[in-house]
Amino acid sequence: MKFFVDTADVAEIKLLAASGLLDGVTTNPSLVAKSGRRMHDVIAEICAIVPGPVSAEVAATDYDGMMAEARVLRAIAGNVTIKVPLTPDGLRACRALTSQGTMVNVTLCFSAAQALLAAKAGASFVSPFVGRLDDIGEDGMGLIADILTIFRHYPALTTEVLVASVRSPAHVVVAAKLGAHVATIPPAVLRQLFAHPLTDKGLAAFLADWAKAGLSIG
Ligand code: E4P
């Protein structure tokens, strides 16, 4: 499963990219607004750090506006993936952009029917928001299972399921067990993936024994 990081914080992305574990980045208008910086600068810097797909979301809601913004965004770098909302205009823009060879991430997906539409529109990625579904008492990971089941019936569909709105390491593990293609993970949750108290305890014991014995390597 590919790991994307879900943030527009360039310093954070630099740190995480150094781990060699990042396959891509997703941003959205809220995350870019939170960075307090110009969209163009943020996306250009991220694309220079991470060679994989970097999602940059349009803010227009009509087809012509989305296409105009997409032209500006995709000119920033070759790895820009245009993010469009799961609306009729968004899917029309998705079809037009993918037929021009631009990667598209269809976002704000909350049902299997919507995911199927995104796949039929030729999306490179469809982003079901698991955390936001859990927040309203629905089953986010159940939706991922449904979408993957449907897509497996139609091998000609090339759309990758990008698990979004991830809130915990458990979401990541279940996504991997289900065979999701990608999870986009907030930095704090990515860091939680490394953590286990027995790792810390074991390492402390090894180091104490090593120091007591006065050993060295090399
Ligand atoms: C996906 O690409 C979105 O940016 C993101 O996962 C939304 O997550 P949230 O529900 O935590 O805002």
Tab-separated table of C-alpha atoms and ligand atoms in Angstrom:
chain	number	residue	atom	x	y	z
A	1	MET	CA	0.000	0.000	0.000
A	2	LYS	CA	1.306	3.448	-0.876
A	3	PHE	CA	1.646	6.049	1.893
A	4	PHE	CA	0.748	9.646	1.087
A	5	VAL	CA	0.927	12.375	3.731
A	6	ASP	CA	-2.110	14.624	4.143
A	7	THR	CA	-0.711	18.095	4.863
A	8	ALA	CA	0.400	21.366	3.257
A	9	ASP	CA	3.114	21.906	5.885
A	10	VAL	CA	6.319	21.900	3.830
A	11	ALA	CA	8.675	21.574	6.830
A	12	GLU	CA	6.734	18.532	8.020
A	13	ILE	CA	6.837	16.986	4.522
A	14	LYS	CA	10.621	17.509	4.340
A	15	LEU	CA	11.098	15.639	7.620
A	16	LEU	CA	8.804	12.770	6.653
A	17	ALA	CA	10.256	12.479	3.130
A	18	ALA	CA	13.685	11.871	4.679
A	19	SER	CA	12.316	8.589	6.072
A	20	GLY	CA	12.002	7.308	2.490
A	21	LEU	CA	8.470	6.139	3.257
A	22	LEU	CA	6.487	8.811	1.415
A	23	ASP	CA	4.955	7.929	-1.943
A	24	GLY	CA	2.955	11.132	-2.403
A	25	VAL	CA	1.163	14.069	-0.793
A	26	THR	CA	-2.433	15.272	-0.612
A	27	THR	CA	-3.515	18.810	0.194
A	28	ASN	CA	-6.912	20.470	0.255
A	29	PRO	CA	-8.091	24.109	0.454
A	30	SER	CA	-8.359	23.955	4.265
A	31	LEU	CA	-4.807	22.611	4.644
A	32	VAL	CA	-3.347	25.220	2.251
A	33	ALA	CA	-5.277	27.994	4.044
A	34	LYS	CA	-3.892	26.716	7.379
A	35	SER	CA	-0.322	27.021	6.016
A	36	GLY	CA	-0.962	30.756	5.527
A	37	ARG	CA	1.004	30.655	2.239
A	38	ARG	CA	0.279	31.046	-1.495
A	39	MET	CA	-1.046	27.854	-3.092
A	40	HIS	CA	1.435	28.115	-5.974
A	41	ASP	CA	4.464	28.342	-3.645
A	42	VAL	CA	3.295	25.524	-1.379
A	43	ILE	CA	2.593	23.101	-4.234
A	44	ALA	CA	5.848	23.959	-6.054
A	45	GLU	CA	7.904	23.329	-2.907
A	46	ILE	CA	6.125	20.052	-2.135
A	47	CYS	CA	6.605	18.812	-5.713
A	48	ALA	CA	10.337	19.523	-5.452
A	49	ILE	CA	10.562	17.386	-2.284
A	50	VAL	CA	8.318	14.438	-3.209
A	51	PRO	CA	8.543	12.972	-6.721
A	52	GLY	CA	5.254	11.039	-6.382
A	53	PRO	CA	1.732	12.406	-6.976
A	54	VAL	CA	0.995	15.689	-5.186
A	55	SER	CA	-2.727	16.509	-5.034
A	56	ALA	CA	-3.660	20.174	-5.473
A	57	GLU	CA	-7.372	20.907	-5.232
A	58	VAL	CA	-9.350	23.309	-7.401
A	59	ALA	CA	-11.505	25.880	-5.602
A	60	ALA	CA	-13.905	26.556	-8.484
A	61	THR	CA	-17.120	24.545	-8.556
A	62	ASP	CA	-18.102	24.954	-12.222
A	63	TYR	CA	-16.527	23.009	-15.095
A	64	ASP	CA	-14.902	25.973	-16.863
A	65	GLY	CA	-13.534	27.379	-13.622
A	66	MET	CA	-12.118	24.009	-12.588
A	67	MET	CA	-10.446	23.529	-15.972
A	68	ALA	CA	-8.915	27.030	-15.823
A	69	GLU	CA	-7.546	26.423	-12.306
A	70	ALA	CA	-6.337	22.943	-13.274
A	71	ARG	CA	-4.303	24.434	-16.152
A	72	VAL	CA	-2.566	26.782	-13.691
A	73	LEU	CA	-1.935	24.052	-11.114
A	74	ARG	CA	-0.635	21.383	-13.483
A	75	ALA	CA	1.848	23.866	-14.970
A	76	ILE	CA	3.587	23.973	-11.564
A	77	ALA	CA	5.179	20.519	-11.914
A	78	GLY	CA	4.762	17.216	-13.723
A	79	ASN	CA	3.702	15.353	-10.573
A	80	VAL	CA	0.752	17.626	-9.738
A	81	THR	CA	-2.463	15.620	-9.448
A	82	ILE	CA	-5.567	17.752	-9.848
A	83	LYS	CA	-8.093	17.200	-7.089
A	84	VAL	CA	-11.727	17.786	-8.021
A	85	PRO	CA	-14.860	17.358	-5.909
A	86	LEU	CA	-17.258	14.494	-6.545
A	87	THR	CA	-19.916	16.581	-8.325
A	88	PRO	CA	-21.251	16.407	-11.893
A	89	ASP	CA	-18.942	19.279	-12.941
A	90	GLY	CA	-16.049	17.704	-11.038
A	91	LEU	CA	-16.476	14.396	-12.850
A	92	ARG	CA	-16.769	16.156	-16.201
A	93	ALA	CA	-13.492	17.952	-15.448
A	94	CYS	CA	-12.000	14.607	-14.345
A	95	ARG	CA	-12.808	12.995	-17.690
A	96	ALA	CA	-11.426	15.975	-19.643
A	97	LEU	CA	-8.219	16.201	-17.597
A	98	THR	CA	-7.440	12.475	-17.638
A	99	SER	CA	-7.956	12.361	-21.393
A	100	GLN	CA	-5.319	15.129	-21.602
A	101	GLY	CA	-2.923	12.920	-19.601
A	102	THR	CA	-3.310	14.746	-16.258
A	103	MET	CA	-3.647	12.672	-13.071
A	104	VAL	CA	-6.898	13.377	-11.189
A	105	ASN	CA	-7.905	12.652	-7.592
A	106	VAL	CA	-11.688	12.759	-7.088
A	107	THR	CA	-12.279	13.884	-3.534
A	108	LEU	CA	-15.163	14.040	-1.037
A	109	CYS	CA	-16.384	10.524	-1.825
A	110	PHE	CA	-18.839	9.160	0.741
A	111	SER	CA	-20.575	6.267	-1.057
A	112	ALA	CA	-19.808	3.276	-3.255
A	113	ALA	CA	-22.062	4.713	-5.968
A	114	GLN	CA	-19.975	7.903	-6.014
A	115	ALA	CA	-16.744	5.864	-6.207
A	116	LEU	CA	-18.100	3.957	-9.180
A	117	LEU	CA	-18.893	7.238	-10.949
A	118	ALA	CA	-15.358	8.513	-10.291
A	119	ALA	CA	-13.886	5.318	-11.728
A	120	LYS	CA	-16.108	5.575	-14.811
A	121	ALA	CA	-14.913	9.185	-15.226
A	122	GLY	CA	-11.360	7.814	-15.464
A	123	ALA	CA	-10.074	9.119	-12.104
A	124	SER	CA	-6.513	8.155	-11.199
A	125	PHE	CA	-7.569	8.131	-7.535
A	126	VAL	CA	-10.867	8.259	-5.682
A	127	SER	CA	-10.739	9.508	-2.072
A	128	PRO	CA	-13.363	8.062	0.302
A	129	PHE	CA	-13.262	9.982	3.629
A	130	VAL	CA	-13.384	7.272	6.299
A	131	GLY	CA	-12.958	9.478	9.383
A	132	ARG	CA	-15.773	11.854	8.441
A	133	LEU	CA	-18.105	8.866	7.932
A	134	ASP	CA	-17.129	7.423	11.333
A	135	ASP	CA	-17.775	10.883	12.828
A	136	ILE	CA	-21.452	10.681	11.814
A	137	GLY	CA	-21.840	7.091	13.026
A	138	GLU	CA	-21.353	5.418	9.641
A	139	ASP	CA	-18.770	2.749	8.795
A	140	GLY	CA	-15.843	4.358	6.944
A	141	MET	CA	-13.800	1.201	6.517
A	142	GLY	CA	-16.924	-0.698	5.450
A	143	LEU	CA	-17.163	1.741	2.548
A	144	ILE	CA	-13.549	0.967	1.553
A	145	ALA	CA	-14.365	-2.768	1.585
A	146	ASP	CA	-17.437	-2.182	-0.618
A	147	ILE	CA	-15.550	-0.045	-3.145
A	148	LEU	CA	-12.680	-2.539	-3.417
A	149	THR	CA	-15.154	-5.406	-3.906
A	150	ILE	CA	-16.857	-3.523	-6.729
A	151	PHE	CA	-13.613	-2.479	-8.430
A	152	ARG	CA	-12.291	-6.082	-8.311
A	153	HIS	CA	-15.242	-7.183	-10.468
A	154	TYR	CA	-14.046	-4.813	-13.214
A	155	PRO	CA	-10.303	-5.213	-13.785
A	156	ALA	CA	-10.477	-2.659	-16.616
A	157	LEU	CA	-11.078	0.092	-14.017
A	158	THR	CA	-7.689	1.595	-13.219
A	159	THR	CA	-8.792	3.981	-10.448
A	160	GLU	CA	-6.853	3.544	-7.199
A	161	VAL	CA	-8.708	3.675	-3.881
A	162	LEU	CA	-7.058	6.392	-1.772
A	163	VAL	CA	-8.223	6.076	1.831
A	164	ALA	CA	-8.619	9.641	3.151
A	165	SER	CA	-9.674	11.345	6.376
A	166	VAL	CA	-7.543	8.840	8.267
A	167	ARG	CA	-7.681	9.326	12.031
A	168	SER	CA	-5.676	6.435	13.530
A	169	PRO	CA	-3.117	3.675	12.873
A	170	ALA	CA	-6.063	1.241	12.983
A	171	HIS	CA	-7.521	2.909	9.865
A	172	VAL	CA	-4.185	2.363	8.094
A	173	VAL	CA	-3.934	-1.288	9.134
A	174	VAL	CA	-7.508	-2.096	8.105
A	175	ALA	CA	-6.968	-0.280	4.780
A	176	ALA	CA	-3.915	-2.497	4.134
A	177	LYS	CA	-5.783	-5.672	5.170
A	178	LEU	CA	-8.516	-4.799	2.679
A	179	GLY	CA	-5.962	-4.173	-0.081
A	180	ALA	CA	-6.554	-0.433	-0.559
A	181	HIS	CA	-4.033	1.042	-2.996
A	182	VAL	CA	-3.151	4.182	-1.010
A	183	ALA	CA	-3.742	5.768	2.399
A	184	THR	CA	-3.227	9.481	2.887
A	185	ILE	CA	-2.192	9.935	6.469
A	186	PRO	CA	-1.890	13.062	8.651
A	187	PRO	CA	1.692	13.555	9.980
A	188	ALA	CA	0.672	12.847	13.594
A	189	VAL	CA	-0.864	9.494	12.639
A	190	LEU	CA	2.171	8.619	10.489
A	191	ARG	CA	4.354	9.125	13.549
A	192	GLN	CA	2.013	6.955	15.645
A	193	LEU	CA	2.610	4.107	13.184
A	194	PHE	CA	6.213	3.864	14.410
A	195	ALA	CA	5.344	3.754	18.085
A	196	HIS	CA	5.036	0.739	20.364
A	197	PRO	CA	5.855	0.758	24.106
A	198	LEU	CA	7.629	-2.604	23.837
A	199	THR	CA	9.942	-1.177	21.140
A	200	ASP	CA	10.927	1.659	23.507
A	201	LYS	CA	11.297	-0.691	26.478
A	202	GLY	CA	13.291	-3.255	24.481
A	203	LEU	CA	15.635	-0.634	23.056
A	204	ALA	CA	16.274	0.855	26.511
A	205	ALA	CA	17.143	-2.614	27.870
A	206	PHE	CA	19.493	-3.420	24.969
A	207	LEU	CA	21.295	-0.099	25.380
A	208	ALA	CA	21.620	-0.536	29.141
A	209	ASP	CA	23.113	-4.029	28.736
A	210	TRP	CA	25.475	-2.744	26.048
A	211	ALA	CA	26.667	0.163	28.175
A	212	LYS	CA	27.141	-2.118	31.240
A	213	ALA	CA	29.309	-4.496	29.215
A	214	GLY	CA	31.382	-1.591	27.849
A	215	LEU	CA	31.206	-2.976	24.292
A	216	SER	CA	31.634	-1.049	21.047
A	217	ILE	CA	31.161	-1.740	17.324
A	218	GLY	CA	34.004	-1.277	14.859
B	1	E4P	C1	-8.027	14.033	1.591
B	1	E4P	O1	-7.346	14.166	0.606
B	1	E4P	C2	-8.335	15.106	2.537
B	1	E4P	O2	-7.361	16.110	2.436
B	1	E4P	C3	-8.320	14.679	3.973
B	1	E4P	O3	-7.975	13.314	4.123
B	1	E4P	C4	-9.481	15.154	4.772
B	1	E4P	O4	-9.334	14.693	6.085
B	1	E4P	P1	-10.107	15.332	7.337
B	1	E4P	O5	-11.457	14.710	7.395
B	1	E4P	O6	-9.258	14.952	8.511
B	1	E4P	O7	-10.160	16.816	7.099
